Amino acid sequence: WVLRSAIAAAAEWRRDGWRALRVAVNVSPRQVAAPGFAERLLGLVEAAGLPPDNIEIELTEHVLQTGEATIDTLRTLRSHGIGIALDDFGTGYSSLAYLRRFPFDTLKIDRAFVRELLISRDARSIVHNILALAKSLRMQTVAEGVEEPAQINVLESEGCDLVQVY
């Protein structure tokens, strides 16, 4: 229902002139691992008349524990233009090997690091290095939980692509 609603809204916004819009939807690892998930999602996108690159699914690091079938599903979705984002990067099962193995388009920096960006040298260093890593892997970056203009200034100077406000 959530995917269907988000896709319908994105299609409506596109008809209203928002062509460059990309709607991100949180999806559980269990959903992605379910047989036929890619076909159902692609069918919803096609039925709505929406270009697949207008949709991105966000997955937490728990997806990294789900196996080869999930990787195949993500590759299928990505090959059709659906974006794949790794949410809350750096707070769970983070392994750099997973960044090579899974087809992610976007790394989302957890708000725990963003929240301390202006007061902790360690947090700023972690954010800096996540951004550098993502850039070298040709991934887009999103900083979650931005609350202050000064945080935006730091993130922009470090090369962060997008921010998500809290």
Coordinates of C-alpha atoms in Angstrom, one line a residue:
W1 CA 0.0 0.0 0.0
V2 CA 2.8 2.5 0.9
L3 CA 4.7 1.8 -2.3
R4 CA 1.5 2.0 -4.4
S5 CA 0.6 5.3 -2.7
A6 CA 4.1 6.8 -3.1
I7 CA 4.3 5.8 -6.8
A8 CA 0.8 7.2 -7.4
A9 CA 1.8 10.5 -5.7
A10 CA 5.0 10.7 -7.7
A11 CA 3.1 10.1 -11.0
E12 CA 0.6 12.8 -10.1
W13 CA 3.4 15.3 -9.2
R14 CA 5.2 14.4 -12.5
R15 CA 1.9 15.2 -14.4
D16 CA 1.9 18.5 -12.5
G17 CA 5.3 19.4 -13.9
W18 CA 7.7 18.1 -11.3
R19 CA 9.8 16.0 -13.8
A20 CA 13.1 15.8 -11.9
L21 CA 11.4 14.6 -8.7
R22 CA 12.7 11.4 -7.1
V23 CA 10.5 9.8 -4.3
A24 CA 12.3 7.7 -1.8
V25 CA 10.4 5.0 0.1
N26 CA 11.7 3.0 3.1
V27 CA 11.4 -0.7 2.4
S28 CA 12.2 -3.5 4.9
P29 CA 14.8 -6.1 4.1
R30 CA 12.2 -8.8 4.5
Q31 CA 10.1 -7.1 1.7
V32 CA 13.0 -7.0 -0.7
A33 CA 13.9 -10.6 0.1
A34 CA 10.3 -11.7 -0.7
P35 CA 9.9 -13.6 -4.0
G36 CA 8.6 -11.4 -6.8
F37 CA 9.3 -8.1 -5.1
A38 CA 11.1 -6.6 -8.1
E39 CA 8.4 -7.7 -10.5
R40 CA 5.7 -6.2 -8.2
L41 CA 7.5 -2.9 -7.8
L42 CA 8.3 -2.6 -11.5
G43 CA 4.7 -3.4 -12.3
L44 CA 3.4 -0.7 -10.0
V45 CA 5.8 1.8 -11.6
E46 CA 4.8 0.8 -15.1
A47 CA 1.0 0.9 -14.3
A48 CA 1.4 4.4 -12.9
G49 CA 3.2 5.5 -16.1
L50 CA 6.2 6.7 -14.0
P51 CA 9.8 6.5 -15.2
P52 CA 11.6 4.1 -12.9
D53 CA 14.3 6.7 -12.1
N54 CA 11.7 8.7 -10.2
I55 CA 11.6 6.0 -7.5
E56 CA 14.3 5.1 -4.9
I57 CA 14.0 2.5 -2.3
E58 CA 15.8 3.0 1.1
L59 CA 17.1 0.1 2.9
T60 CA 18.7 -0.2 6.4
E61 CA 21.9 -2.1 6.9
H62 CA 19.9 -5.1 7.9
V63 CA 19.5 -5.8 4.2
L64 CA 23.2 -6.7 4.2
Q65 CA 22.4 -9.9 6.0
T66 CA 19.8 -11.2 3.6
G67 CA 21.8 -13.1 1.0
E68 CA 22.3 -13.5 -2.8
A69 CA 18.6 -13.5 -3.7
T70 CA 18.3 -10.0 -2.3
I71 CA 21.4 -8.8 -4.2
D72 CA 19.8 -10.2 -7.4
T73 CA 16.6 -8.3 -6.7
L74 CA 18.5 -5.1 -6.1
R75 CA 20.5 -5.5 -9.2
T76 CA 17.3 -6.1 -11.2
L77 CA 15.6 -3.0 -9.8
R78 CA 18.7 -0.9 -10.4
S79 CA 19.1 -2.2 -14.0
H80 CA 15.5 -0.9 -14.6
G81 CA 16.4 2.6 -13.2
I82 CA 15.0 2.2 -9.6
G83 CA 17.4 3.9 -7.2
I84 CA 18.8 2.0 -4.2
A85 CA 19.8 3.9 -1.0
L86 CA 21.6 2.6 2.1
D87 CA 19.9 4.3 5.0
D88 CA 21.6 5.1 8.3
F89 CA 25.1 4.3 7.0
G90 CA 27.7 3.8 9.7
T91 CA 25.4 2.7 12.6
G92 CA 24.8 -1.0 12.2
Y93 CA 26.5 -3.8 10.2
S94 CA 28.7 -1.4 8.2
S95 CA 31.3 -3.3 6.2
L96 CA 33.1 -1.7 3.3
A97 CA 32.9 -5.1 1.5
Y98 CA 29.1 -4.7 1.4
L99 CA 29.5 -1.4 -0.5
R100 CA 31.2 -3.3 -3.3
R101 CA 28.8 -6.2 -3.3
F102 CA 25.4 -4.5 -3.1
P103 CA 24.3 -2.1 -5.9
F104 CA 23.7 1.1 -3.9
D105 CA 23.3 4.4 -5.6
T106 CA 23.0 6.5 -2.4
L107 CA 24.6 6.6 1.0
K108 CA 22.5 8.2 3.7
I109 CA 24.6 9.5 6.6
D110 CA 22.9 8.8 9.9
R111 CA 21.7 11.8 11.9
A112 CA 23.7 10.7 14.9
F113 CA 26.8 12.0 13.1
V114 CA 25.1 15.0 11.6
R115 CA 23.8 16.1 15.0
E116 CA 27.3 16.3 16.4
L117 CA 28.9 17.7 13.3
L118 CA 29.5 21.2 14.7
I119 CA 30.7 20.1 18.2
S120 CA 32.7 16.9 17.7
R121 CA 35.9 16.6 15.7
D122 CA 35.3 12.9 15.5
A123 CA 31.8 13.2 14.0
R124 CA 33.1 15.7 11.5
S125 CA 35.9 13.4 10.5
I126 CA 33.5 10.5 10.1
V127 CA 31.2 12.5 7.9
H128 CA 34.1 13.8 5.8
N129 CA 35.3 10.3 5.2
I130 CA 31.9 8.8 4.4
L131 CA 31.5 11.6 1.9
A132 CA 34.9 10.9 0.4
L133 CA 34.2 7.2 0.2
A134 CA 30.8 7.7 -1.4
K135 CA 32.3 10.1 -4.0
S136 CA 35.0 7.6 -4.9
L137 CA 32.4 4.9 -5.3
R138 CA 30.3 7.2 -7.5
M139 CA 27.4 7.3 -5.0
Q140 CA 25.2 10.2 -4.1
T141 CA 25.1 11.3 -0.5
V142 CA 22.3 12.4 1.8
A143 CA 22.9 13.8 5.3
E144 CA 20.0 12.9 7.6
G145 CA 18.6 15.0 10.5
V146 CA 20.0 18.4 9.5
E147 CA 18.6 21.0 12.0
E148 CA 20.9 24.1 11.6
P149 CA 22.1 26.3 8.7
A150 CA 25.6 25.9 10.0
Q151 CA 25.3 22.1 9.5
I152 CA 24.3 22.7 5.9
N153 CA 27.3 25.0 5.3
V154 CA 29.7 22.3 6.6
L155 CA 28.0 19.5 4.6
E156 CA 28.1 21.6 1.5
S157 CA 31.8 22.5 1.9
E158 CA 32.5 18.8 2.4
G159 CA 30.7 17.9 -0.9
C160 CA 27.4 16.4 0.4
D161 CA 24.8 16.2 -2.4
L162 CA 21.6 16.4 -0.4
V163 CA 20.3 17.0 3.1
Q164 CA 17.2 15.7 4.8
V165 CA 15.9 17.9 7.5
Y166 CA 14.7 16.7 10.9

